[in-house]
Short mmCIF file of C-alpha atoms in Angstrom, two decimals:
data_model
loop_
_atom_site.label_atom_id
_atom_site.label_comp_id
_atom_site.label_asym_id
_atom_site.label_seq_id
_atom_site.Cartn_x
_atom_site.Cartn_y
_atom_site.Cartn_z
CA UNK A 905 -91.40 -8.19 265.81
CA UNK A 906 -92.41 -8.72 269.30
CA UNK A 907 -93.32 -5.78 272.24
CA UNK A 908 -89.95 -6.41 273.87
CA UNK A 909 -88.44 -6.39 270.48
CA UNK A 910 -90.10 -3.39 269.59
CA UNK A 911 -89.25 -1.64 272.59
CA UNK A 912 -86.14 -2.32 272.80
CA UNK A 913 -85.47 -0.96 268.84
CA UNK A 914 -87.27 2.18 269.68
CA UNK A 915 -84.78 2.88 272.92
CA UNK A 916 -81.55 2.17 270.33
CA UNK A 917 -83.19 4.64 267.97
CA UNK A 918 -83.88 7.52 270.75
CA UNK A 919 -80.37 6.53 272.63
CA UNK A 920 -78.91 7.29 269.38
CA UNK A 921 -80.60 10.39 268.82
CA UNK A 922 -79.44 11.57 272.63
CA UNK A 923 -75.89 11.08 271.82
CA UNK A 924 -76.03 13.30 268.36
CA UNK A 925 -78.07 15.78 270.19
CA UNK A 926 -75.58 15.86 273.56
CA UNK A 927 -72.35 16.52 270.60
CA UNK A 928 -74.48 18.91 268.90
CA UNK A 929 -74.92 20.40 272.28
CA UNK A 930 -70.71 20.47 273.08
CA UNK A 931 -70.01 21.75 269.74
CA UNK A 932 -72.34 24.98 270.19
CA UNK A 933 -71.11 26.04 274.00
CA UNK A 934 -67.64 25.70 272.48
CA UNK A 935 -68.00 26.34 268.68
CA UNK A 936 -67.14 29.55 266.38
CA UNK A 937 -69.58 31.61 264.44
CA UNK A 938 -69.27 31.23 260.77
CA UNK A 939 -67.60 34.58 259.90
CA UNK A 940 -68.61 35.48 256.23
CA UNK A 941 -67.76 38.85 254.14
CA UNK A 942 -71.48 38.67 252.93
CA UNK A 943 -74.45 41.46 254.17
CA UNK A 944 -75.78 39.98 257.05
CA UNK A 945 -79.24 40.53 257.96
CA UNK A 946 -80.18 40.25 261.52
CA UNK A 947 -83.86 40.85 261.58
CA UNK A 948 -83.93 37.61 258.54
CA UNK A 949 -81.61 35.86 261.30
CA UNK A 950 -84.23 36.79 264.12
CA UNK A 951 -87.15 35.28 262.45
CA UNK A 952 -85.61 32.44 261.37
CA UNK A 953 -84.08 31.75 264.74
CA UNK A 954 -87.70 32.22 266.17
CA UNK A 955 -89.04 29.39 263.74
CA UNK A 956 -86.35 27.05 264.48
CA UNK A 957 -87.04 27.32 268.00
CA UNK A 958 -90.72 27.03 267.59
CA UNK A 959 -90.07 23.90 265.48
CA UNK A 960 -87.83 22.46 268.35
CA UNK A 961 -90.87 22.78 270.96
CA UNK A 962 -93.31 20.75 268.61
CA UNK A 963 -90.82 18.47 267.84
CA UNK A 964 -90.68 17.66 271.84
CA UNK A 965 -94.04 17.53 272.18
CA UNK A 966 -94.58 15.26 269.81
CA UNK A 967 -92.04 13.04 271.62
CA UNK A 968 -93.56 13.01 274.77
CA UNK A 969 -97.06 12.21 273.19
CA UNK A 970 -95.29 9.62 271.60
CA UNK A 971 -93.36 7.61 274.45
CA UNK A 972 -96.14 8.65 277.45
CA UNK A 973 -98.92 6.40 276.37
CA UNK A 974 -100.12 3.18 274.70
CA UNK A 975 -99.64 1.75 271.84
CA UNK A 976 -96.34 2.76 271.42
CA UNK A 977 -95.18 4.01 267.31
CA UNK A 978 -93.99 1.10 265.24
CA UNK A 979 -90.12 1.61 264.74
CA UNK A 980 -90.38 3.19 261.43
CA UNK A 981 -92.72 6.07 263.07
CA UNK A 982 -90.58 6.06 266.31
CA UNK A 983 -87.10 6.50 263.54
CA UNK A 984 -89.11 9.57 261.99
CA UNK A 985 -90.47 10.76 264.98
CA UNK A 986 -86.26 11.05 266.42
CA UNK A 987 -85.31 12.17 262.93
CA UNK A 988 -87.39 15.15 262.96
CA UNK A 989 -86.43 15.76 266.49
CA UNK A 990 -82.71 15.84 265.35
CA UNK A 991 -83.35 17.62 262.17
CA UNK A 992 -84.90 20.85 264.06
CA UNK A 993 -81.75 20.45 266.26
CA UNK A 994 -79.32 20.72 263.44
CA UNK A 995 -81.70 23.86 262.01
CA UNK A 996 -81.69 25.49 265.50
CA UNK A 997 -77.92 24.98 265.93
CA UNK A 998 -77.14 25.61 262.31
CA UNK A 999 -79.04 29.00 262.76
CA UNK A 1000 -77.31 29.91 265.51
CA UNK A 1001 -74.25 29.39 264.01
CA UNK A 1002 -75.55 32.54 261.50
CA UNK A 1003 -74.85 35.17 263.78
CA UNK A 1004 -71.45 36.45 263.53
CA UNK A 1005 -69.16 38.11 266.51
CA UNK A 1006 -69.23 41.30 263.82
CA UNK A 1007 -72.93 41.50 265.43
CA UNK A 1008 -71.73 41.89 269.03
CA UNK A 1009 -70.04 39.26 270.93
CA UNK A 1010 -72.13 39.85 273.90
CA UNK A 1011 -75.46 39.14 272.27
CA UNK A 1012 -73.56 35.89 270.35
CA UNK A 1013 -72.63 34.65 274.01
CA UNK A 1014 -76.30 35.31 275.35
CA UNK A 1015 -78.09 33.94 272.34
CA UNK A 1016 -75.45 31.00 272.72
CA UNK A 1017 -76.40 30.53 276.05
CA UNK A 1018 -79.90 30.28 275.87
CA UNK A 1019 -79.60 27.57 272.70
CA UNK A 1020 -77.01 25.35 274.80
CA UNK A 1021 -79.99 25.64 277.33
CA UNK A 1022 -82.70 24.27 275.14
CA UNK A 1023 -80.36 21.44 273.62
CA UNK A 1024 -79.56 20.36 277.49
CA UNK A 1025 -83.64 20.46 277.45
CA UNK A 1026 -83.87 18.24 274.97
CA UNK A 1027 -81.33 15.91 276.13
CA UNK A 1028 -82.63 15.65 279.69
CA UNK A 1029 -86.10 14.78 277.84
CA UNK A 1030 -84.92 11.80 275.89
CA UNK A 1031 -82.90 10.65 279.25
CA UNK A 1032 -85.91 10.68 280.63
CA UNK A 1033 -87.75 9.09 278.44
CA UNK A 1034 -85.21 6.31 278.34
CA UNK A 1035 -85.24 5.91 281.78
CA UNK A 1036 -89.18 5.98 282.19
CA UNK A 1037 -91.36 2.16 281.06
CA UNK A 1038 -92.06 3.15 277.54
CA UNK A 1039 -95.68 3.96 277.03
CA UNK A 1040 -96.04 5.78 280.15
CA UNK A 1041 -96.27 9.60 281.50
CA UNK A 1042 -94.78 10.25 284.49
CA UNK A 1043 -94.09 13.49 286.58
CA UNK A 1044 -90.53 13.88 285.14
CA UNK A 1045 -91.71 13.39 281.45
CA UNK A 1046 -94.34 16.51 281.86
CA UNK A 1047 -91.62 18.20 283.85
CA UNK A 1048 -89.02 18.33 281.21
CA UNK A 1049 -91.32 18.85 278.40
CA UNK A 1050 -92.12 22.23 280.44
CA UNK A 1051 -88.43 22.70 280.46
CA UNK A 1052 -87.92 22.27 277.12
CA UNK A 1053 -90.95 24.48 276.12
CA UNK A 1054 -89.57 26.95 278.93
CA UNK A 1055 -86.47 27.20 277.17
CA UNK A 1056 -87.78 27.95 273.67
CA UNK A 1057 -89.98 30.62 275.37
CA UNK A 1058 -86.97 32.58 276.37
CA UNK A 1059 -85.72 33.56 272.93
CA UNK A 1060 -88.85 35.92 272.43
CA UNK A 1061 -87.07 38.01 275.95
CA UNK A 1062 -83.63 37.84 273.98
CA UNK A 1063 -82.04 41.68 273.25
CA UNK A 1064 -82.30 41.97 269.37
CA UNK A 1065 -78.93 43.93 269.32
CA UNK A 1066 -75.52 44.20 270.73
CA UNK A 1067 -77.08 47.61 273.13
CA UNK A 1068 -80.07 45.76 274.83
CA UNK A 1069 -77.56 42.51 275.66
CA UNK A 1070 -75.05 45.01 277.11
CA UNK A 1071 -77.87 46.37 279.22
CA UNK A 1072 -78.92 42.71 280.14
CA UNK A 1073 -75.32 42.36 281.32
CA UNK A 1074 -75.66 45.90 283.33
CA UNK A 1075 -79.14 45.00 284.92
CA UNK A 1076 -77.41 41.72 286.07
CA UNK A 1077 -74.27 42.98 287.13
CA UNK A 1078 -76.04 46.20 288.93
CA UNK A 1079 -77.74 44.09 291.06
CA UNK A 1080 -74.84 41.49 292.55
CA UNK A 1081 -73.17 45.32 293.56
CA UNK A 1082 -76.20 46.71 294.94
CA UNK A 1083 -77.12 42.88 297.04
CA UNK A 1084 -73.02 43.45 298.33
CA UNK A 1085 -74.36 46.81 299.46
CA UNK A 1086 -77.00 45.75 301.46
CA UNK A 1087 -75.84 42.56 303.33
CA UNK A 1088 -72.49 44.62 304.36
CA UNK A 1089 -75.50 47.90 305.43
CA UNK A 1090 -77.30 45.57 307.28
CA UNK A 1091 -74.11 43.61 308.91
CA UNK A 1092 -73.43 47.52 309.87
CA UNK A 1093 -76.69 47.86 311.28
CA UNK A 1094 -76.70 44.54 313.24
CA UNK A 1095 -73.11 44.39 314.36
CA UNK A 1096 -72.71 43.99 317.90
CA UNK A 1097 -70.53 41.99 320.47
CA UNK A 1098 -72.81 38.65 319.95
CA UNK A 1099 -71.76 37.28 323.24
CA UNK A 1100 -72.08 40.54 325.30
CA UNK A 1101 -75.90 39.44 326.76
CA UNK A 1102 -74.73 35.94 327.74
CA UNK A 1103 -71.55 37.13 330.08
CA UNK A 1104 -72.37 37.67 333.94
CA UNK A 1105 -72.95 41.44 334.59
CA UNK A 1106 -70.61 40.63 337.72
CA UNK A 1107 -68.07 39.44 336.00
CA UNK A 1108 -63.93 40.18 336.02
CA UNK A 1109 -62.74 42.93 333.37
CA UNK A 1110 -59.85 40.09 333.44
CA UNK A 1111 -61.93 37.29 332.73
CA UNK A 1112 -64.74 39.42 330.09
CA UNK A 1113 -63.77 38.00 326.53
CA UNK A 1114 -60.60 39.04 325.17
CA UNK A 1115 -60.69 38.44 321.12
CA UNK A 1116 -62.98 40.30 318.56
CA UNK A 1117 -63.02 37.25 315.94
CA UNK A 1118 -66.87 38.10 315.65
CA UNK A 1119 -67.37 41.46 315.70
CA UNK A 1120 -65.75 45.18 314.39
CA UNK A 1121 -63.87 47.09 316.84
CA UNK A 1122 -63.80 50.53 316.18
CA UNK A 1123 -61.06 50.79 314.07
CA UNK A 1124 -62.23 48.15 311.72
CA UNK A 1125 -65.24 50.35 311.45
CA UNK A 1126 -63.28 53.51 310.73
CA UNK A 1127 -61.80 51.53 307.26
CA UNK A 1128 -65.15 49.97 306.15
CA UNK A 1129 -66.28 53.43 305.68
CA UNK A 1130 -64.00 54.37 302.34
CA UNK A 1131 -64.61 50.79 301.33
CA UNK A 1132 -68.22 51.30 301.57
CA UNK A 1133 -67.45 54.38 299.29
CA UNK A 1134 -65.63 52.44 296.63
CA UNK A 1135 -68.53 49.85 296.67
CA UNK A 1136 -70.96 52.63 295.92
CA UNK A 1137 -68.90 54.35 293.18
CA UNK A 1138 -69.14 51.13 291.66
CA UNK A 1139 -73.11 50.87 291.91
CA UNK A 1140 -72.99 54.41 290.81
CA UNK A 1141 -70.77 53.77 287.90
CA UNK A 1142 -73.20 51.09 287.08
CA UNK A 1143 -76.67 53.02 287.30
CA UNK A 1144 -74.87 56.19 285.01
CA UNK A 1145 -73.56 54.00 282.74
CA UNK A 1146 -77.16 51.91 282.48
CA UNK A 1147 -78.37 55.51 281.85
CA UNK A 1148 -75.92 56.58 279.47
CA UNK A 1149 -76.10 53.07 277.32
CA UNK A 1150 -79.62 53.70 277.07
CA UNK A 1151 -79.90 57.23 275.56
CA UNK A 1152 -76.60 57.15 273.78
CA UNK A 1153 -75.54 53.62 272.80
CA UNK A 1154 -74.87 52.70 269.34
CA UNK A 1155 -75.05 49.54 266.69
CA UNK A 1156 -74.30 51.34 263.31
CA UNK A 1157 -70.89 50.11 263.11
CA UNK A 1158 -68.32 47.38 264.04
CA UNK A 1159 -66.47 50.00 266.14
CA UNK A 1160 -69.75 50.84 268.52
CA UNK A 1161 -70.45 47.43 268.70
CA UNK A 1162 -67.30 46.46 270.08
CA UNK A 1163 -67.01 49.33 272.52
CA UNK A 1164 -70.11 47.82 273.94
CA UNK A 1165 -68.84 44.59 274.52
CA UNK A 1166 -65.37 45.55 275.93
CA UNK A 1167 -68.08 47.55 278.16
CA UNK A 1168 -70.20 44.48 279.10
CA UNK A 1169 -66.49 42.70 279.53
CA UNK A 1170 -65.54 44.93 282.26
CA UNK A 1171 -68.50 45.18 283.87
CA UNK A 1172 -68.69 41.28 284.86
CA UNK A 1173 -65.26 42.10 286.22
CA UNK A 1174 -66.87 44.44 288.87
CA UNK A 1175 -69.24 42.39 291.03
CA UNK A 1176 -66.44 39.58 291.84
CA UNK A 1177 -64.19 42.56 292.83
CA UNK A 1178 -67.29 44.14 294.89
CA UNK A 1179 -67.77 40.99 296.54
CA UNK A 1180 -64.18 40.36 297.34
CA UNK A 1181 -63.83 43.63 299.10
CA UNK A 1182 -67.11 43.28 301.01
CA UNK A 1183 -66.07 39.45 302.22
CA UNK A 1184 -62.85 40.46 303.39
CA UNK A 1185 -64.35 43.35 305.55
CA UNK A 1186 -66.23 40.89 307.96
CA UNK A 1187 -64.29 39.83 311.51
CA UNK A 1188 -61.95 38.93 312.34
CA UNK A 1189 -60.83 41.70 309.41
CA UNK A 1190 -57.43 41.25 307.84
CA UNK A 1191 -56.06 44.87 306.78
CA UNK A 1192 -53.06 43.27 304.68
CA UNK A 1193 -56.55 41.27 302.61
CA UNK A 1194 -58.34 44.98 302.86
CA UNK A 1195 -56.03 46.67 301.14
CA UNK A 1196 -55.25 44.36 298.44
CA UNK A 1197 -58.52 43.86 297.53
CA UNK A 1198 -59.61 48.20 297.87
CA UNK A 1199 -56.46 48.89 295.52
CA UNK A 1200 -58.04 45.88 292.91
CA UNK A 1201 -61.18 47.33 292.89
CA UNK A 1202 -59.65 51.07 293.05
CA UNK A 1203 -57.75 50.12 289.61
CA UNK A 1204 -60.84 48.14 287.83
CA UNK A 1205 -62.88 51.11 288.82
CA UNK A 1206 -60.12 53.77 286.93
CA UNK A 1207 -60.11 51.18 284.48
CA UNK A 1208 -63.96 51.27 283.56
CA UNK A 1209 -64.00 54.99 283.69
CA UNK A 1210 -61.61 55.28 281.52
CA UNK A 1211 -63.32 52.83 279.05
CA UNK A 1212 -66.73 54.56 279.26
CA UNK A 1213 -64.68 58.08 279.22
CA UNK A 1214 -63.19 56.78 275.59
CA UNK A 1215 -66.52 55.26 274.47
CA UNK A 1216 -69.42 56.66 272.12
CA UNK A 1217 -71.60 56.39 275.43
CA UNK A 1218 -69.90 59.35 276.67
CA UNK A 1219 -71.04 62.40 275.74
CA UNK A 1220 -70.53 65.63 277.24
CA UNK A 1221 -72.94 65.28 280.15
CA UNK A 1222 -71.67 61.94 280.77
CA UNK A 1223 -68.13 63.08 280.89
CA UNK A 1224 -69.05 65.32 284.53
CA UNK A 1225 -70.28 62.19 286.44
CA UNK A 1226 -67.30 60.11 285.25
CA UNK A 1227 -64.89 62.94 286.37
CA UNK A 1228 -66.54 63.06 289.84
CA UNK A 1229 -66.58 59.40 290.44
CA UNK A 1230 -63.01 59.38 289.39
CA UNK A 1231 -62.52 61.63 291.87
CA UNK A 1232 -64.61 59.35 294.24
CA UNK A 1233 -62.36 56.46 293.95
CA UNK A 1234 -59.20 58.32 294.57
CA UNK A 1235 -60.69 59.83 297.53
CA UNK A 1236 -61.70 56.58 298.82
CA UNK A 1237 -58.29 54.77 298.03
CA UNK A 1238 -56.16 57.16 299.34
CA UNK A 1239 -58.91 57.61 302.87
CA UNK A 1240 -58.88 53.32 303.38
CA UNK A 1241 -54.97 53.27 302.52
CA UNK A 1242 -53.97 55.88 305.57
CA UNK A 1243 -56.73 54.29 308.05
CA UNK A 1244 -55.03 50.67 307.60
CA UNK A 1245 -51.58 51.99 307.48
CA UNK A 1246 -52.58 54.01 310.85
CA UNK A 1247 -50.26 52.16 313.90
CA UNK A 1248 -49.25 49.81 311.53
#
């Protein structure tokens, strides 16, 4: 067989290999766990997950080494060389596939995630590979390899348990709130007239710039405050319930475990609601827009408390702080609701 030949066989073979791998791919992100009435155990899942994964990275390696330098394998060693890759694809996949939503459906959705991200590894490799002179290493070849072995290196930072991906979910979610804080604290801070050092000192009250498109008038200021306070009740709910998770949360049984995802389900509901209040209270500020978007995050925030209120989380000290923030986002509801309503 000649090089062109030869070259041109081995590209078929790894083409076809990228299309199994891609469906492979589609099937996890969208795919069911295999429910099953059996024990299941998850530290056996764990360490077979690990080797799977470990068994992917070599697998790419191997490829690269392959493809990146001269003489390129004959076509039956470049056929085994994308069979194994595609059999520790199917393991990984098939693995993954193990753990059932009884287990927590927020860990299945973050251990999901990060396998979708090393098949996507995978299949950028071999696209680059295809789309590199065969024999050669270039930048992008050494760049997805690190991908791919980036990737596999994640699992090992994976929660174990349905608790420490709830408190993944928490850390991530805590911090959009707190960021929404800060930018709308330091808008506060900053806020001025951003035209007033430009106008003529000399110049016509008639003529000085009638609008306030860019900047708070005092009024507008008056209803950020409660909304402000509803944005921190939520951080607050956030940090107590981090707290509480911690020290009280619970894996023993399928009802725990699925208190803590209907937890972790709410909570990604906060930060979009955070963020829609704080977005709506920049100029020119709509009060009709306010106060849609205070009573939203007013009801999620009842909503949550009432879910961490009926949880195993919440014990009896946990109970007083969720009683005073409910308090707090009454307060705050009923404070914004009267400002924007004021000469209405």
């Amino acid at each position: 067989m000649s090089v062109e030949n030869c070259d041109g066989s081995l590209s078929v073979s790894l083409r076809n290999i990228l299309n199994s791998i891609q469906c492979i791919r589609d099937r996890v992100r969208d795919g069911e766990s295999n429910e099953s009435d059996g024990a299941f155990n998850l530290s056996n899942f764990w360490d077979t997950l690990n080797q799977a994964v470990k068994a992917v990275s070599q697998e790419a390696t191997k490829l690269t080494l392959a493809f990146s330098r001269p003489p390129l394998p004959s076509l039956q060693d470049g056929e085994k060389l994308s069979e194994s890759m595609l059999k520790s694809i199917l393991t990984l996949s098939t693995v993954y596939y193990w753990l059932p939503k009884s287990q927590g459906v927020t860990l299945r959705r973050q251990v999901r995630d990060a396998t979708v991200e090393v098949l996507e590894g995978v299949a950028q490799l071999l696209e680059v590979i295809l789309g590199s002179p065969l024999g050669s290493l270039t930048q992008e070849q050494l760049t997805s390899t690190g991908g791919v072995w980036s990737a596999c290196d994640q699992f090992a930072q994976l929660p174990k348990e349905n608790k420490g991906a709830l408190l993944v979910v928490l850390s991530s979610q805590t911090g959009v709130v707190k960021d929404a804080i800060e930018e709308m604290e330091q808008a506060l801070s900053e806020a001025q007239d951003p035209f007033n050092d430009v106008l003529d000192d000399d110049q016509d009250e008639d003529n000085r710039r009638g609008n306030q498109d860019t900047y708070w008038s005092e009024r507008d200021r008056q209803v950020i405050s409660p909304c402000r306070g509803l944005m921190k009740a939520a951080a607050a709910c956030m940090r107590k319930l981090t707290a509480a998770v911690k020290a009280n949360g619970d894996v023993a049984g399928p009802q725990s475990v699925a208190q803590l995802d209907d937890l972790a389900d709410i909570s990604r509901e906060l930060s979009p609601s955070v963020d829609d209040l704080a977005l709506c209270l920049y100029p020119p500020m709509d009060y009709s827009g306010v106060e849609n978007n205070v009573s939203k995050l007013a009801a999620l925030l009842k909503r949550f408390l009432e879910i961490i209120r009926s949880s195993h989380v919440c014990g009896e000290s946990e109970l007083t702080w969720v009683q005073f923030l409910e308090g707090a986002v009454d307060h705050n509801l009923q404070k914004a609701k009267v400002l924007i309503e004021m000469d209405s």
